[in-house]
Amino acid sequence: MLKLFHAWGSCSLAPLIALEEAGADYELAVISTRDGDQRRPEYLAVNPKGRVPALVTDRGVLTENPAILTWIAQSYPQARLAPLDDPWAFAQAQAFNSYLCATVHVAHAHKHRGYRWADESSSFADMTRKVPETETACFRLIEDEMFKGPYVLGGTFSICDAYLFTMADWLDDDGVDPRQFAKVYEHRERVRARPAVSKVLARKAA
Amino acid sequence: MLKLFHAWGSCSLAPLIALEEAGADYELAVISTRDGDQRRPEYLAVNPKGRVPALVTDRGVLTENPAILTWIAQSYPQARLAPLDDPWAFAQAQAFNSYLCATVHVAHAHKHRGYRWADESSSFADMTRKVPETETACFRLIEDEMFKGPYVLGGTFSICDAYLFTMADWLDDDGVDPRQFAKVYEHRERVRARPAVSKVLARKAA
């Protein structure tokens, strides 16, 4: 059986939603990144990167959201979570997820994890201050250039929607008013209301 | 015909190598990121992200290396540039490229592009100082945990090799001795000697 290592508040919410949307049979292993669980030897034995998510499968451990999300879509094709039969549409999905992974998430990470890229507390404070500006620029680009609507890729829910929802839900805490991005905001609340997403979020509240 | 927007010294070398390895018919459009070409209106009309690479195709513009590389592999299947028929092996390729895109490249970018995430010159200097440490950690993980050999995914050249070569070739300038990563170093020099890569690098020298 699949086993997803997940931390609430992190980007591993995206594959958790995708597994629910796919109707997959999986075990959820919740760790606490606040308590540093991801750097303990028992977790590093699973994922030497010391990050979530990590998805344990029969064939080994898979990391990195764009890879995990695509693998879930390919493994549960009946759920139609990605345009697997059209290389161009699939490339658009990959490009969107890459942008979230390498630009949007990286912008967000500078709020609390500046120590990854600098050593001085003055640098951390500087990075934290700039997060609302960088995230606003990212979501402006998503709103104006990337989001097709009503879902990211157009008419149907995909892995890109699970991933965008995860990051759009960070905006308020990061000091960015999500209502300035009308399409993304409406999308966020619509995704939140999906049965699979409601079920996942209820586990957090429990 | 395909048209690749490329800047020498940037990560767009990876899709350029992939196009050559695929035997694709393409036009190369070289811009200078040092001169700020990527922020000019005529380029932003192609790619509103203001970054390279951008690949213009008959169906539109594609950005983000993991997406472009996969699309090239899917569009030229006879070149066998990715394990397209095995979702697990494909996921491993995607995970490797995601790590390069979102972690290794981001580490490198803090050397000269700290202004993306901070505003103070003291922060930029702090970020620049830390780059050898972060890149060393990345390549240690690649060397010890990810690289199968003789190519990234095992026995045959893939899009992951074009991408790893591109980033491994930044190490010396970033103050990291590549020889401490024996497998990655040997791989880098072997990839450099491939006919398609030699042809690409000769265009730079010309």
Coordinates of N, CA and C in Angstrom, one line a residue, chain A:
Chain A
M1 N 0.8 -1.2 0.0 CA 0.0 0.0 0.0 C 0.9 1.2 0.0
L2 N 0.4 2.3 -0.6 CA 1.1 3.5 -0.7 C 1.1 4.1 0.7
K3 N 2.2 4.9 1.0 CA 2.3 5.6 2.3 C 2.8 7.0 2.0
L4 N 2.1 8.0 2.4 CA 2.5 9.4 2.1 C 3.0 10.0 3.4
F5 N 4.2 10.5 3.4 CA 4.7 11.3 4.5 C 4.3 12.8 4.3
H6 N 3.6 13.3 5.2 CA 3.0 14.6 5.1 C 3.2 15.4 6.3
A7 N 3.2 16.7 6.1 CA 3.2 17.7 7.3 C 2.1 18.7 7.0
W8 N 1.3 18.9 8.0 CA 0.2 20.0 7.8 C 0.9 21.3 7.7
G9 N 0.4 22.1 6.8 CA 0.9 23.5 6.5 C 2.0 23.4 5.4
S10 N 2.3 22.2 4.9 CA 3.4 22.1 3.9 C 2.8 21.8 2.5
C11 N 3.6 21.7 1.5 CA 3.2 21.5 0.2 C 2.8 20.0 0.0
S12 N 3.0 19.2 1.0 CA 2.5 17.8 0.8 C 1.0 17.6 0.9
L13 N 0.3 18.7 1.1 CA -1.1 18.7 1.0 C -1.5 18.4 -0.4
A14 N -0.8 18.9 -1.4 CA -1.1 18.7 -2.8 C -1.2 17.2 -3.2
P15 N -0.2 16.4 -2.9 CA -0.4 14.9 -3.2 C -1.4 14.2 -2.3
L16 N -1.6 14.7 -1.1 CA -2.6 14.2 -0.3 C -4.0 14.4 -0.9
I17 N -4.3 15.6 -1.4 CA -5.5 15.8 -2.1 C -5.6 15.0 -3.4
A18 N -4.5 14.8 -4.1 CA -4.5 14.1 -5.4 C -4.8 12.6 -5.1
L19 N -4.3 12.1 -4.0 CA -4.6 10.7 -3.6 C -6.0 10.5 -3.3
E20 N -6.6 11.4 -2.6 CA -8.1 11.4 -2.3 C -8.9 11.5 -3.6
E21 N -8.5 12.4 -4.4 CA -9.3 12.6 -5.7 C -9.2 11.4 -6.5
A22 N -8.1 10.7 -6.5 CA -7.9 9.5 -7.3 C -8.6 8.3 -6.7
G23 N -9.0 8.4 -5.5 CA -9.6 7.2 -4.8 C -8.6 6.2 -4.4
A24 N -7.4 6.6 -4.2 CA -6.3 5.6 -3.9 C -6.4 5.1 -2.5
D25 N -5.9 3.9 -2.3 CA -5.8 3.3 -1.0 C -4.4 3.6 -0.5
Y26 N -4.3 4.4 0.6 CA -3.0 4.8 1.1 C -3.0 5.0 2.6
E27 N -1.8 5.0 3.1 CA -1.6 5.3 4.5 C -1.0 6.7 4.7
L28 N -1.5 7.4 5.6 CA -1.0 8.8 5.9 C -0.1 8.8 7.1
A29 N 1.2 9.2 6.9 CA 2.1 9.3 8.0 C 2.4 10.8 8.2
V30 N 1.9 11.4 9.3 CA 2.0 12.8 9.5 C 3.3 13.0 10.4
I31 N 4.1 13.9 9.9 CA 5.3 14.3 10.7 C 5.2 15.8 10.9
S32 N 6.0 16.3 11.9 CA 5.9 17.7 12.2 C 7.2 18.4 11.8
T33 N 7.2 19.3 10.8 CA 8.4 20.0 10.4 C 8.8 21.0 11.4
R34 N 7.8 21.5 12.2 CA 8.1 22.4 13.3 C 9.0 21.8 14.4
D35 N 8.7 20.5 14.6 CA 9.5 19.8 15.6 C 10.8 19.2 15.0
G36 N 11.0 19.4 13.7 CA 12.2 18.9 13.0 C 12.2 17.4 12.7
D37 N 11.0 16.8 12.6 CA 10.9 15.4 12.3 C 11.6 15.0 11.0
Q38 N 11.6 16.0 10.1 CA 12.1 15.7 8.7 C 13.6 15.6 8.7
R39 N 14.3 16.0 9.8 CA 15.8 15.8 9.9 C 16.2 14.7 10.8
R40 N 15.2 13.9 11.3 CA 15.6 12.8 12.2 C 16.1 11.6 11.3
P41 N 17.0 10.8 11.9 CA 17.5 9.7 11.1 C 16.5 8.7 10.5
E42 N 15.4 8.5 11.2 CA 14.4 7.5 10.7 C 13.7 8.1 9.5
Y43 N 13.6 9.5 9.4 CA 13.0 10.0 8.2 C 14.0 10.2 7.1
L44 N 15.2 10.5 7.4 CA 16.2 10.6 6.4 C 16.5 9.3 5.7
A45 N 16.2 8.2 6.4 CA 16.3 6.9 5.8 C 15.3 6.7 4.7
V46 N 14.2 7.4 4.9 CA 13.1 7.3 3.8 C 13.4 8.3 2.7
N47 N 13.7 9.6 3.1 CA 14.0 10.6 2.2 C 15.2 11.4 2.6
P48 N 16.4 11.1 2.0 CA 17.6 11.8 2.4 C 17.6 13.3 2.2
K49 N 16.6 13.8 1.4 CA 16.5 15.3 1.3 C 16.0 16.0 2.5
G50 N 15.4 15.2 3.4 CA 14.9 15.8 4.6 C 13.7 16.8 4.4
R51 N 12.9 16.5 3.4 CA 11.7 17.3 3.1 C 10.5 16.4 2.9
V52 N 9.3 17.0 3.0 CA 8.1 16.4 2.6 C 7.7 17.0 1.3
P53 N 6.9 16.3 0.5 CA 6.4 15.0 0.7 C 7.4 13.9 0.3
A54 N 7.1 12.7 0.8 CA 7.7 11.4 0.3 C 6.6 10.4 0.1
L55 N 6.6 9.8 -1.0 CA 5.5 8.7 -1.2 C 6.2 7.4 -1.4
V56 N 5.9 6.5 -0.4 CA 6.5 5.2 -0.4 C 5.6 4.3 -1.3
T57 N 6.2 3.7 -2.3 CA 5.4 2.8 -3.2 C 6.0 1.4 -3.2
D58 N 5.4 0.5 -3.9 CA 6.0 -0.9 -4.0 C 7.3 -0.9 -4.7
R59 N 7.6 0.1 -5.5 CA 8.8 0.1 -6.3 C 9.9 1.0 -5.7
G60 N 9.5 1.7 -4.6 CA 10.5 2.6 -4.0 C 9.9 3.9 -3.5
V61 N 10.7 4.8 -3.1 CA 10.3 6.1 -2.6 C 10.3 7.2 -3.7
L62 N 9.3 7.9 -3.8 CA 9.2 9.0 -4.8 C 9.1 10.3 -4.0
T63 N 9.9 11.3 -4.5 CA 9.9 12.7 -3.9 C 9.7 13.7 -5.0
E64 N 9.5 15.0 -4.6 CA 9.2 16.1 -5.5 C 7.8 16.1 -6.0
N65 N 7.1 17.2 -5.6 CA 5.7 17.2 -6.0 C 5.4 17.1 -7.5
P66 N 6.0 17.7 -8.4 CA 5.7 17.5 -9.8 C 5.7 16.1 -10.2
A67 N 6.7 15.3 -9.7 CA 6.9 13.9 -10.0 C 5.8 13.1 -9.4
I68 N 5.5 13.3 -8.1 CA 4.5 12.6 -7.3 C 3.2 12.8 -7.9
L69 N 2.8 14.0 -8.2 CA 1.5 14.3 -8.8 C 1.3 13.6 -10.1
T70 N 2.3 13.7 -11.0 CA 2.1 13.0 -12.3 C 2.0 11.5 -12.1
W71 N 2.8 11.0 -11.2 CA 2.8 9.5 -11.0 C 1.4 9.1 -10.5
I72 N 0.8 9.9 -9.6 CA -0.6 9.6 -9.1 C -1.6 9.6 -10.3
A73 N -1.4 10.7 -11.1 CA -2.3 10.8 -12.3 C -2.2 9.6 -13.2
Q74 N -0.9 9.1 -13.4 CA -0.7 8.0 -14.3 C -1.1 6.7 -13.7
S75 N -1.0 6.6 -12.4 CA -1.4 5.3 -11.7 C -2.9 5.1 -11.5
Y76 N -3.6 6.2 -11.6 CA -5.1 6.1 -11.4 C -5.7 6.9 -12.6
P77 N -5.5 6.3 -13.8 CA -6.0 7.1 -15.0 C -7.5 7.3 -15.0
Q78 N -8.3 6.4 -14.4 CA -9.7 6.6 -14.4 C -10.1 7.9 -13.7
A79 N -9.3 8.5 -12.9 CA -9.6 9.7 -12.2 C -9.4 10.9 -13.1
R80 N -8.7 10.8 -14.2 CA -8.4 11.8 -15.1 C -7.9 13.1 -14.5
L81 N -6.8 12.9 -13.8 CA -6.2 14.0 -13.0 C -5.1 14.7 -13.8
A82 N -4.8 14.3 -15.1 CA -3.9 15.0 -15.9 C -4.2 14.6 -17.4
P83 N -3.9 15.5 -18.3 CA -4.1 15.2 -19.7 C -3.0 14.3 -20.3
L84 N -3.0 13.0 -19.9 CA -1.9 12.1 -20.2 C -1.8 11.8 -21.7
D85 N -2.8 12.0 -22.5 CA -2.8 11.5 -23.9 C -2.4 12.6 -24.9
D86 N -2.2 13.8 -24.4 CA -1.8 14.9 -25.3 C -0.5 15.5 -24.8
P87 N 0.6 15.2 -25.5 CA 1.9 15.7 -25.0 C 1.9 17.3 -24.8
W88 N 1.2 18.0 -25.6 CA 1.2 19.4 -25.5 C 0.5 19.9 -24.2
A89 N -0.7 19.3 -24.0 CA -1.5 19.7 -22.8 C -0.7 19.2 -21.6
F90 N -0.1 18.0 -21.7 CA 0.6 17.5 -20.5 C 1.8 18.4 -20.2
A91 N 2.5 19.0 -21.3 CA 3.6 19.9 -21.1 C 3.1 21.2 -20.3
Q92 N 1.9 21.6 -20.7 CA 1.4 22.8 -20.0 C 1.2 22.5 -18.5
A93 N 0.7 21.3 -18.2 CA 0.5 21.0 -16.8 C 1.8 20.9 -16.1
Q94 N 2.8 20.3 -16.8 CA 4.1 20.2 -16.2 C 4.7 21.6 -15.9
A95 N 4.5 22.5 -16.9 CA 5.1 23.8 -16.8 C 4.4 24.6 -15.6
F96 N 3.1 24.4 -15.5 CA 2.5 25.1 -14.3 C 3.0 24.5 -13.0
N97 N 3.1 23.2 -12.9 CA 3.6 22.6 -11.6 C 5.0 23.0 -11.4
S98 N 5.8 23.1 -12.4 CA 7.2 23.5 -12.2 C 7.3 25.0 -11.7
Y99 N 6.4 25.8 -12.2 CA 6.4 27.2 -11.7 C 6.1 27.2 -10.3
L100 N 5.1 26.5 -9.9 CA 4.7 26.4 -8.4 C 5.9 25.9 -7.6
C101 N 6.5 24.9 -8.1 CA 7.6 24.2 -7.3 C 8.8 25.1 -7.2
A102 N 9.2 25.7 -8.3 CA 10.6 26.3 -8.4 C 10.5 27.8 -8.2
T103 N 9.3 28.4 -8.3 CA 9.3 29.9 -8.2 C 8.3 30.3 -7.0
V104 N 7.1 29.8 -7.0 CA 6.1 30.2 -6.0 C 6.5 29.6 -4.6
H105 N 6.8 28.4 -4.6 CA 7.1 27.8 -3.3 C 8.4 28.4 -2.8
V106 N 9.4 28.6 -3.7 CA 10.7 29.2 -3.3 C 10.4 30.6 -2.7
A107 N 9.6 31.4 -3.3 CA 9.3 32.7 -2.8 C 8.7 32.6 -1.4
H108 N 7.8 31.7 -1.2 CA 7.2 31.5 0.1 C 8.2 31.0 1.2
A109 N 9.1 30.2 0.8 CA 10.1 29.6 1.7 C 11.0 30.7 2.3
H110 N 11.2 31.8 1.6 CA 12.0 32.8 2.1 C 11.4 33.5 3.4
K111 N 10.2 33.2 3.7 CA 9.6 33.8 4.9 C 10.2 33.3 6.1
H112 N 10.3 32.0 6.2 CA 10.7 31.3 7.5 C 12.0 30.5 7.3
R113 N 12.4 30.3 6.1 CA 13.5 29.4 5.9 C 14.7 30.0 5.2
G114 N 14.9 31.3 5.5 CA 16.0 32.0 4.9 C 17.4 31.4 5.2
Y115 N 17.5 30.6 6.2 CA 18.7 29.9 6.6 C 19.2 29.0 5.5
R116 N 18.3 28.6 4.6 CA 18.7 27.7 3.5 C 19.7 28.4 2.6
W117 N 19.6 29.7 2.5 CA 20.4 30.5 1.5 C 21.2 31.6 2.1
A118 N 21.2 31.8 3.4 CA 22.0 32.9 4.0 C 22.3 32.5 5.5
D119 N 23.1 33.3 6.1 CA 23.5 33.0 7.5 C 23.2 34.1 8.5
E120 N 22.9 35.3 8.1 CA 22.8 36.4 9.0 C 21.3 36.7 9.3
S121 N 21.0 37.1 10.5 CA 19.6 37.3 10.9 C 19.1 38.5 10.2
S122 N 20.0 39.5 9.8 CA 19.5 40.7 9.1 C 19.1 40.2 7.7
S123 N 19.7 39.2 7.1 CA 19.3 38.7 5.8 C 17.9 38.1 5.9
F124 N 17.7 37.3 7.0 CA 16.5 36.6 7.2 C 15.3 37.6 7.3
A125 N 15.5 38.7 8.0 CA 14.5 39.7 8.2 C 14.2 40.4 6.8
D126 N 15.2 40.6 6.1 CA 15.1 41.3 4.8 C 14.3 40.3 3.8
M127 N 14.6 39.1 3.8 CA 13.9 38.1 3.0 C 12.4 38.0 3.4
T128 N 12.2 38.0 4.7 CA 10.8 37.9 5.2 C 10.0 39.1 4.8
R129 N 10.6 40.3 4.9 CA 9.9 41.5 4.5 C 9.5 41.5 3.0
K130 N 10.3 40.8 2.2 CA 10.0 40.9 0.7 C 9.0 39.8 0.2
V131 N 8.6 38.9 1.1 CA 7.7 37.8 0.7 C 6.4 38.3 0.1
P132 N 5.7 39.2 0.7 CA 4.4 39.7 0.1 C 4.6 40.2 -1.3
E133 N 5.7 40.9 -1.6 CA 6.0 41.5 -2.9 C 6.2 40.3 -3.9
T134 N 7.0 39.4 -3.6 CA 7.3 38.3 -4.5 C 6.1 37.4 -4.8
E135 N 5.4 37.1 -3.7 CA 4.2 36.2 -3.9 C 3.1 37.0 -4.7
T136 N 3.0 38.3 -4.5 CA 2.0 39.0 -5.2 C 2.4 39.0 -6.7
A137 N 3.7 39.1 -7.0 CA 4.1 39.1 -8.4 C 3.8 37.7 -9.0
C138 N 4.1 36.6 -8.3 CA 3.8 35.3 -8.8 C 2.3 35.1 -9.1
F139 N 1.5 35.5 -8.1 CA 0.0 35.2 -8.3 C -0.6 36.2 -9.3
R140 N 0.0 37.3 -9.5 CA -0.4 38.2 -10.6 C -0.2 37.5 -11.9
L141 N 1.0 36.9 -12.1 CA 1.3 36.2 -13.3 C 0.4 35.0 -13.5
I142 N 0.1 34.2 -12.4 CA -0.8 33.1 -12.5 C -2.2 33.6 -13.0
E143 N -2.7 34.6 -12.3 CA -4.0 35.2 -12.6 C -4.2 35.6 -14.0
D144 N -3.2 36.4 -14.5 CA -3.3 37.1 -15.8 C -2.8 36.2 -16.9
E145 N -1.9 35.3 -16.7 CA -1.2 34.6 -17.9 C -1.4 33.1 -17.9
M146 N -1.6 32.5 -16.8 CA -1.6 31.0 -16.7 C -2.9 30.4 -16.5
F147 N -3.7 30.9 -15.7 CA -4.9 30.3 -15.2 C -6.0 30.4 -16.3
K148 N -6.5 29.2 -16.8 CA -7.4 29.2 -17.9 C -8.9 29.3 -17.4
G149 N -9.2 28.6 -16.3 CA -10.5 28.7 -15.7 C -11.5 27.8 -16.4
P150 N -12.5 27.2 -15.7 CA -12.6 27.4 -14.2 C -11.6 26.7 -13.4
Y151 N -10.9 25.7 -14.0 CA -9.7 25.1 -13.4 C -8.5 25.6 -14.1
V152 N -7.3 25.2 -13.5 CA -6.1 25.7 -14.0 C -5.9 25.5 -15.5
L153 N -6.2 24.2 -15.9 CA -5.9 23.8 -17.3 C -7.2 24.0 -18.2
G154 N -8.3 24.4 -17.6 CA -9.5 24.6 -18.4 C -10.7 24.0 -17.6
G155 N -11.4 23.1 -18.3 CA -12.7 22.7 -17.8 C -12.7 21.7 -16.7
T156 N -11.6 20.9 -16.5 CA -11.7 19.8 -15.5 C -10.6 19.9 -14.5
F157 N -10.9 19.4 -13.3 CA -10.0 19.4 -12.2 C -8.8 18.5 -12.6
S158 N -7.6 19.0 -12.2 CA -6.4 18.2 -12.4 C -5.4 18.3 -11.2
I159 N -4.3 17.6 -11.3 CA -3.2 17.7 -10.3 C -2.8 19.2 -10.1
C160 N -2.9 20.0 -11.1 CA -2.5 21.4 -11.0 C -3.4 22.2 -10.0
D161 N -4.6 21.8 -10.0 CA -5.6 22.4 -9.1 C -5.3 22.1 -7.6
A162 N -4.9 20.9 -7.4 CA -4.5 20.5 -6.0 C -3.3 21.3 -5.5
Y163 N -2.4 21.4 -6.4 CA -1.1 22.1 -6.1 C -1.4 23.6 -6.0
L164 N -2.1 24.2 -6.9 CA -2.4 25.7 -6.8 C -3.2 26.0 -5.5
F165 N -4.2 25.2 -5.2 CA -5.0 25.4 -4.0 C -4.0 25.4 -2.8
T166 N -3.1 24.5 -2.7 CA -2.2 24.4 -1.5 C -1.4 25.7 -1.4
M167 N -0.9 26.2 -2.4 CA -0.1 27.5 -2.3 C -1.0 28.7 -2.2
A168 N -2.1 28.7 -2.8 CA -3.0 29.9 -2.7 C -3.5 30.0 -1.2
D169 N -3.6 28.9 -0.5 CA -4.1 28.9 0.8 C -3.0 29.4 1.8
W170 N -1.8 29.7 1.3 CA -0.8 30.3 2.2 C -0.8 31.8 2.1
L171 N -1.5 32.4 1.1 CA -1.4 33.8 0.9 C -1.8 34.7 2.1
D172 N -2.9 34.4 2.7 CA -3.3 35.2 3.8 C -2.2 35.3 4.9
D173 N -1.7 34.2 5.3 CA -0.7 34.2 6.4 C 0.6 34.9 5.9
D174 N 0.8 34.9 4.6 CA 2.0 35.5 4.1 C 1.8 37.0 3.8
G175 N 0.6 37.5 4.2 CA 0.4 39.0 4.1 C 0.0 39.4 2.8
V176 N -0.6 38.6 2.0 CA -1.1 38.9 0.7 C -2.6 38.7 0.6
D177 N -3.4 39.7 0.2 CA -4.9 39.5 0.2 C -5.2 38.7 -1.1
P178 N -5.7 37.5 -0.9 CA -6.0 36.7 -2.1 C -7.2 37.3 -3.0
R179 N -8.0 38.2 -2.4 CA -9.1 38.7 -3.2 C -8.7 39.5 -4.3
Q180 N -7.5 40.0 -4.4 CA -7.0 40.8 -5.5 C -6.8 39.9 -6.8
F181 N -6.8 38.6 -6.6 CA -6.7 37.7 -7.7 C -8.0 36.9 -7.8
A182 N -9.0 37.6 -8.5 CA -10.3 37.1 -8.5 C -10.5 35.7 -8.9
K183 N -9.8 35.3 -10.0 CA -10.0 33.9 -10.5 C -9.4 32.9 -9.6
V184 N -8.2 33.2 -9.1 CA -7.5 32.3 -8.2 C -8.3 32.2 -6.9
Y185 N -8.8 33.3 -6.4 CA -9.6 33.3 -5.2 C -10.8 32.4 -5.3
E186 N -11.5 32.6 -6.4 CA -12.8 31.9 -6.6 C -12.4 30.4 -6.7
H187 N -11.4 30.1 -7.4 CA -10.9 28.7 -7.6 C -10.6 28.1 -6.3
R188 N -9.9 28.8 -5.4 CA -9.4 28.3 -4.1 C -10.6 27.9 -3.3
E189 N -11.7 28.7 -3.3 CA -12.8 28.4 -2.4 C -13.6 27.2 -3.0
R190 N -13.6 27.2 -4.4 CA -14.4 26.1 -5.0 C -13.6 24.7 -4.8
V191 N -12.3 24.8 -4.9 CA -11.5 23.5 -4.6 C -11.7 23.1 -3.2
R192 N -11.7 24.1 -2.3 CA -11.9 23.8 -0.8 C -13.2 23.0 -0.6
A193 N -14.2 23.3 -1.4 CA -15.5 22.7 -1.2 C -15.7 21.3 -1.8
R194 N -14.7 20.9 -2.6 CA -14.8 19.5 -3.2 C -14.8 18.5 -2.1
P195 N -15.6 17.4 -2.3 CA -15.6 16.4 -1.3 C -14.3 15.8 -0.8
A196 N -13.4 15.5 -1.8 CA -12.1 15.0 -1.4 C -11.3 15.9 -0.6
V197 N -11.4 17.2 -0.9 CA -10.6 18.2 -0.2 C -11.2 18.5 1.2
S198 N -12.5 18.5 1.2 CA -13.2 18.6 2.6 C -12.8 17.5 3.5
K199 N -12.7 16.3 2.9 CA -12.4 15.1 3.7 C -10.9 15.2 4.2
V200 N -10.0 15.7 3.4 CA -8.6 15.9 3.8 C -8.5 16.9 4.9
L201 N -9.2 18.0 4.7 CA -9.0 19.1 5.6 C -9.7 18.8 7.0
A202 N -10.7 17.9 6.9 CA -11.3 17.5 8.2 C -10.3 16.6 9.0
R203 N -9.4 15.9 8.3 CA -8.4 15.2 9.1 C -7.4 16.1 9.8
K204 N -7.2 17.3 9.2 CA -6.3 18.2 9.8 C -7.0 18.8 11.1
A205 N -8.3 19.1 11.0 CA -9.0 19.6 12.1 C -9.2 18.6 13.2
A206 N -9.2 17.3 12.9 CA -9.5 16.3 13.9 C -8.4 16.2 14.9

